């Protein structure tokens, strides 16, 4: 099949280096950087893609889990006799079952049991059932009787350290010693400041709630366990399951070629994985266990709440002199990094010689947190970026001008303050402001009447986003010119498979439709770390390029013999190998006799190290315009622009997809999303999509502009790409909050900016319409 023109334009692939050489950075590209539909788009939209939740095996059973209905309780007795007698039930396991006598651990610090008698949050697993149908499994779960000793609870991290607060664990509710950071002399810095502001901020807990539910299918074949898992990383799941079940890694195979979203909540294995494996072993039949939507709100992670008090000092010329941040947060009932990275932007985003931060992580009787798209950073941005706007106002400076005054060139928070490979924050701010029409929008009147308009800005960087080893990829070229790409990385909905196929096509000239991809299977594909943290493209694409270049090197060696020209004088053009000196000296790849005799060319690529002594970080600046009805407190985001320095744009279409998705999630943090506990019972009261308000198409602007600051970063890696998925959501909520302030003159420091909260603030200020 002839390749579409979209993928092949005039120009030749550069000369092939030896596989051990570091390839030259791309200049003009033929495939990479174009707007290319996903290679698996038809499978995804037609329903032919098989997600783990679609897997149905012969003789398969269905499992369901009985979960503790209390925020804090002790299990005194479990009786599953009635459940065992119910139609279709094949197994019931409880904490007393020998098969379920399995150790579990949280963060390698707190060890519990698979069914621990002490339940520290609503949703802790108490028992499980396997039955012929899902309905029979749930009927049996409801038939299990449990005697609980209901215990006192605390679900508000602000009260967890108070005198008389119930202890979640023996020894108290503080997870460990506060995490402290300091550089310079903060006292001196504040003494030098002309303006000092100090404000408290809070972000509410968010739930990941991806479209595909959490779960897997488990099947035993003798001592070997095969698992079809909705996961962001098949190898981390394999390692955790093998460790918990005390099995050799070689005997655990995890398959996850498709998955329907995770946002960080599917980076690790969970108790439900082990429960399904135990039930499958007991019954000698495959077992499918997928959680309900309500369960996912309780026990598979959240973006934890953060309480932040930020003090900032600045000189009249806009130079920051000191920043001081204290944070109290929670990872829930177990150590889960609930306060991780909340202070990173304060440490590193803006040039400031004197910085001090202190973070305290506490236990509450809530579900354990997990990383959620840019862990800690949106919370930190909510505080820092609102403070930056407040400082700019106090100085009478434009918010963009103030930020430009304090742009760093080195990573101040890291030891030795190493420089960034590229720092695109200045371009993000300047080009973003120009494209958005920032100055014109700022000059426009706020409108007469009760409906006001305002504009806002916020910036960010992401602490990671540069990727790094390890990663191994295999590329195979067949005699007919088609290719196979083998990689262990999961495509979590971001278009990873498409981007990697584009890299193969760029180097080998193979049309995308002739590249077959195998991914995310510990039994057949190479090792890869989990897909998350905006590291997948900058980690995997250099390995893919290395593998493709290794194939190309072999191809040119074979073609050189038949064409009687040096291999160094060959290039790929379309489906042929062509001499760089004489275009008439050419041969189609499919006609190379040596390749036909060889049968297959195989290239193995690995990810090299990141540059020594330098830091690879992506940067972003976002601009938005909102409309606020002062009578109702309703906020409507009218338009949004995200200017991103994420290195080379690998695929313009999936790049825009990431920007739109990240902005949408950020709007959720700003306006609608929060986990709500019942203060009297400790139970989550909005554990469904009706009561937990994720943004819909009606809640986000029709105009979300993606503005790439397309500056390839050749020092970062051999494809010049940096991460994108995390940075695009970090400053969004703060930009919305700043726009609301610009519209109505009221600073909302607690998320979300709900109509009820904003109306109360407007009424207190006497500015309600």
GROMACS .gro file of C-alpha atoms in nm, residues 95-320:
model
  226
   95UNK     CA    1  -0.903  -1.314   5.687
   96UNK     CA    2  -0.937  -1.659   5.842
   97UNK     CA    3  -0.883  -1.840   5.509
   98UNK     CA    4  -0.546  -2.009   5.478
   99UNK     CA    5  -0.524  -1.915   5.111
  100UNK     CA    6  -0.568  -1.548   5.202
  101UNK     CA    7  -0.290  -1.545   5.462
  102UNK     CA    8  -0.087  -1.304   5.253
  103UNK     CA    9   0.118  -1.009   5.371
  104UNK     CA   10   0.061  -0.667   5.216
  105UNK     CA   11   0.261  -0.351   5.258
  106UNK     CA   12   0.220   0.021   5.200
  107UNK     CA   13   0.532   0.204   5.094
  108UNK     CA   14   0.748  -0.071   5.245
  109UNK     CA   15   0.686   0.095   5.581
  110UNK     CA   16   0.352  -0.032   5.710
  111UNK     CA   17   0.281  -0.403   5.675
  112UNK     CA   18  -0.071  -0.543   5.696
  113UNK     CA   19  -0.262  -0.849   5.583
  114UNK     CA   20  -0.462  -0.899   5.265
  115UNK     CA   21  -0.774  -0.888   5.486
  116UNK     CA   22  -0.649  -0.697   5.786
  117UNK     CA   23  -0.872  -0.703   6.096
  118UNK     CA   24  -0.800  -0.335   6.158
  119UNK     CA   25  -0.983  -0.128   5.897
  120UNK     CA   26  -0.847   0.226   5.881
  121UNK     CA   27  -1.066   0.368   5.605
  122UNK     CA   28  -1.400   0.308   5.442
  123UNK     CA   29  -1.334   0.061   5.164
  124UNK     CA   30  -1.075  -0.167   5.327
  125UNK     CA   31  -1.108  -0.523   5.195
  126UNK     CA   32  -1.270  -0.763   5.442
  127UNK     CA   33  -1.365  -1.069   5.230
  128UNK     CA   34  -1.411  -1.175   4.868
  129UNK     CA   35  -1.622  -1.411   4.658
  130UNK     CA   36  -1.583  -1.587   4.323
  131UNK     CA   37  -1.897  -1.696   4.143
  132UNK     CA   38  -2.028  -1.789   3.798
  133UNK     CA   39  -2.171  -1.444   3.728
  134UNK     CA   40  -2.105  -1.093   3.858
  135UNK     CA   41  -2.458  -1.078   3.997
  136UNK     CA   42  -2.412  -1.402   4.192
  137UNK     CA   43  -2.081  -1.274   4.327
  138UNK     CA   44  -2.238  -0.953   4.455
  139UNK     CA   45  -2.537  -1.134   4.601
  140UNK     CA   46  -2.296  -1.356   4.793
  141UNK     CA   47  -2.092  -1.057   4.917
  142UNK     CA   48  -2.409  -0.907   5.060
  143UNK     CA   49  -2.481  -1.237   5.237
  144UNK     CA   50  -2.154  -1.230   5.431
  145UNK     CA   51  -2.211  -1.111   5.786
  146UNK     CA   52  -1.944  -0.915   5.972
  147UNK     CA   53  -1.931  -0.808   6.333
  148UNK     CA   54  -1.744  -0.477   6.359
  149UNK     CA   55  -1.622  -0.280   6.656
  150UNK     CA   56  -1.670   0.073   6.526
  151UNK     CA   57  -1.387   0.302   6.636
  152UNK     CA   58  -1.339   0.680   6.656
  153UNK     CA   59  -1.208   0.838   6.339
  154UNK     CA   60  -1.051   1.153   6.198
  155UNK     CA   61  -1.098   1.246   5.830
  156UNK     CA   62  -0.977   1.607   5.839
  157UNK     CA   63  -0.599   1.640   5.818
  158UNK     CA   64  -0.622   1.982   5.983
  159UNK     CA   65  -0.754   1.813   6.298
  160UNK     CA   66  -0.539   1.500   6.288
  161UNK     CA   67  -0.262   1.651   6.500
  162UNK     CA   68  -0.497   1.809   6.752
  163UNK     CA   69  -0.516   1.694   7.110
  164UNK     CA   70  -0.770   1.419   7.148
  165UNK     CA   71  -0.767   1.322   6.779
  166UNK     CA   72  -0.813   0.945   6.734
  167UNK     CA   73  -0.487   0.772   6.644
  168UNK     CA   74  -0.496   0.607   6.301
  169UNK     CA   75  -0.180   0.411   6.389
  170UNK     CA   76  -0.007   0.337   6.715
  171UNK     CA   77   0.238   0.616   6.779
  172UNK     CA   78   0.016   0.896   6.654
  173UNK     CA   79  -0.095   1.054   6.332
  174UNK     CA   80   0.226   1.207   6.207
  175UNK     CA   81   0.377   0.993   5.931
  176UNK     CA   82   0.732   1.094   6.015
  177UNK     CA   83   0.947   1.392   6.090
  178UNK     CA   84   0.857   1.703   5.888
  179UNK     CA   85   1.045   1.736   5.560
  180UNK     CA   86   1.252   2.054   5.565
  181UNK     CA   87   1.438   2.245   5.295
  182UNK     CA   88   1.634   2.569   5.316
  183UNK     CA   89   1.872   2.777   5.110
  184UNK     CA   90   2.003   3.119   5.192
  185UNK     CA   91   1.883   3.323   5.491
  186UNK     CA   92   1.505   3.369   5.489
  187UNK     CA   93   1.510   3.617   5.780
  188UNK     CA   94   1.759   3.833   5.595
  189UNK     CA   95   1.556   3.800   5.275
  190UNK     CA   96   1.241   3.930   5.438
  191UNK     CA   97   1.436   4.215   5.598
  192UNK     CA   98   1.546   4.321   5.249
  193UNK     CA   99   1.192   4.310   5.107
  194UNK     CA  100   0.989   4.623   5.034
  195UNK     CA  101   0.664   4.424   5.029
  196UNK     CA  102   0.576   4.113   5.231
  197UNK     CA  103   0.259   3.910   5.190
  198UNK     CA  104   0.148   3.602   5.383
  199UNK     CA  105  -0.157   3.398   5.282
  200UNK     CA  106  -0.306   3.055   5.358
  201UNK     CA  107  -0.427   2.833   5.074
  202UNK     CA  108  -0.595   2.494   5.050
  203UNK     CA  109  -0.665   2.248   4.774
  204UNK     CA  110  -0.929   1.978   4.818
  205UNK     CA  111  -0.869   1.610   4.749
  206UNK     CA  112  -0.942   1.492   4.395
  207UNK     CA  113  -1.020   1.143   4.266
  208UNK     CA  114  -0.858   1.002   3.950
  209UNK     CA  115  -1.176   0.825   3.832
  210UNK     CA  116  -1.046   0.708   3.489
  211UNK     CA  117  -1.295   0.583   3.235
  212UNK     CA  118  -1.187   0.218   3.252
  213UNK     CA  119  -1.228   0.077   3.599
  214UNK     CA  120  -0.945  -0.080   3.797
  215UNK     CA  121  -0.915  -0.455   3.771
  216UNK     CA  122  -0.773  -0.760   3.599
  217UNK     CA  123  -0.825  -1.119   3.492
  218UNK     CA  124  -0.609  -1.387   3.657
  219UNK     CA  125  -0.541  -1.735   3.517
  220UNK     CA  126  -0.310  -2.005   3.649
  221UNK     CA  127  -0.135  -2.264   3.432
  222UNK     CA  128   0.037  -2.490   3.684
  223UNK     CA  129   0.277  -2.264   3.872
  224UNK     CA  130   0.257  -1.986   3.614
  225UNK     CA  131   0.022  -1.691   3.657
  226UNK     CA  132  -0.102  -1.481   3.363
  227UNK     CA  133  -0.275  -1.151   3.430
  228UNK     CA  134  -0.461  -0.915   3.199
  229UNK     CA  135  -0.435  -0.584   3.384
  230UNK     CA  136  -0.554  -0.230   3.326
  231UNK     CA  137  -0.222  -0.079   3.424
  232UNK     CA  138   0.024   0.196   3.341
  233UNK     CA  139   0.317  -0.042   3.380
  234UNK     CA  140   0.315  -0.418   3.335
  235UNK     CA  141   0.663  -0.467   3.481
  236UNK     CA  142   0.600  -0.289   3.814
  237UNK     CA  143   0.282  -0.495   3.855
  238UNK     CA  144   0.473  -0.813   3.778
  239UNK     CA  145   0.735  -0.726   4.039
  240UNK     CA  146   0.482  -0.645   4.311
  241UNK     CA  147   0.269  -0.955   4.251
  242UNK     CA  148   0.572  -1.183   4.240
  243UNK     CA  149   0.700  -1.033   4.565
  244UNK     CA  150   0.370  -1.061   4.752
  245UNK     CA  151   0.298  -1.415   4.631
  246UNK     CA  152   0.665  -1.518   4.671
  247UNK     CA  153   0.694  -1.631   4.311
  248UNK     CA  154   0.976  -1.612   4.055
  249UNK     CA  155   0.932  -1.316   3.823
  250UNK     CA  156   0.952  -1.553   3.527
  251UNK     CA  157   0.633  -1.724   3.645
  252UNK     CA  158   0.424  -1.405   3.643
  253UNK     CA  159   0.313  -1.266   3.309
  254UNK     CA  160   0.126  -0.934   3.293
  255UNK     CA  161  -0.045  -0.819   2.973
  256UNK     CA  162  -0.180  -0.466   2.929
  257UNK     CA  163  -0.172  -0.368   2.562
  258UNK     CA  164  -0.472  -0.137   2.603
  259UNK     CA  165  -0.589   0.052   2.908
  260UNK     CA  166  -0.858   0.313   2.955
  261UNK     CA  167  -0.684   0.584   3.154
  262UNK     CA  168  -0.510   0.592   3.488
  263UNK     CA  169  -0.365   0.939   3.560
  264UNK     CA  170  -0.129   0.781   3.814
  265UNK     CA  171  -0.378   0.558   3.994
  266UNK     CA  172  -0.268   0.252   3.793
  267UNK     CA  173   0.106   0.278   3.846
  268UNK     CA  174   0.105  -0.007   4.099
  269UNK     CA  175  -0.055  -0.334   4.191
  270UNK     CA  176  -0.334  -0.341   4.448
  271UNK     CA  177  -0.494  -0.583   4.688
  272UNK     CA  178  -0.758  -0.669   4.430
  273UNK     CA  179  -0.482  -0.816   4.211
  274UNK     CA  180  -0.381  -1.057   4.483
  275UNK     CA  181  -0.743  -1.139   4.573
  276UNK     CA  182  -0.818  -1.239   4.214
  277UNK     CA  183  -0.501  -1.449   4.194
  278UNK     CA  184  -0.584  -1.627   4.521
  279UNK     CA  185  -0.941  -1.700   4.409
  280UNK     CA  186  -0.818  -1.828   4.071
  281UNK     CA  187  -0.576  -2.062   4.247
  282UNK     CA  188  -0.844  -2.190   4.483
  283UNK     CA  189  -1.098  -2.259   4.211
  284UNK     CA  190  -0.854  -2.369   3.939
  285UNK     CA  191  -1.040  -2.136   3.703
  286UNK     CA  192  -0.973  -1.791   3.558
  287UNK     CA  193  -1.113  -1.510   3.773
  288UNK     CA  194  -1.212  -1.162   3.662
  289UNK     CA  195  -1.218  -0.889   3.925
  290UNK     CA  196  -1.299  -0.533   3.824
  291UNK     CA  197  -1.400  -0.276   4.082
  292UNK     CA  198  -1.722  -0.081   4.069
  293UNK     CA  199  -1.714   0.293   4.010
  294UNK     CA  200  -1.807   0.349   4.374
  295UNK     CA  201  -1.516   0.134   4.494
  296UNK     CA  202  -1.266   0.333   4.288
  297UNK     CA  203  -1.362   0.646   4.484
  298UNK     CA  204  -1.257   0.476   4.807
  299UNK     CA  205  -0.953   0.256   4.768
  300UNK     CA  206  -0.740   0.316   4.458
  301UNK     CA  207  -0.596   0.657   4.524
  302UNK     CA  208  -0.657   1.030   4.515
  303UNK     CA  209  -0.477   1.359   4.479
  304UNK     CA  210  -0.444   1.439   4.849
  305UNK     CA  211  -0.559   1.768   5.003
  306UNK     CA  212  -0.294   2.026   5.087
  307UNK     CA  213  -0.297   2.312   5.337
  308UNK     CA  214  -0.032   2.570   5.255
  309UNK     CA  215   0.078   2.890   5.419
  310UNK     CA  216   0.304   3.095   5.196
  311UNK     CA  217   0.499   3.406   5.292
  312UNK     CA  218   0.676   3.603   5.021
  313UNK     CA  219   0.900   3.907   5.011
  314UNK     CA  220   0.980   4.124   4.709
  315UNK     CA  221   1.170   4.441   4.626
  316UNK     CA  222   1.010   4.739   4.452
  317UNK     CA  223   1.179   4.644   4.124
  318UNK     CA  224   1.010   4.304   4.129
  319UNK     CA  225   1.302   4.095   4.257
  320UNK     CA  226   1.196   3.814   4.490
   0.00000   0.00000   0.00000
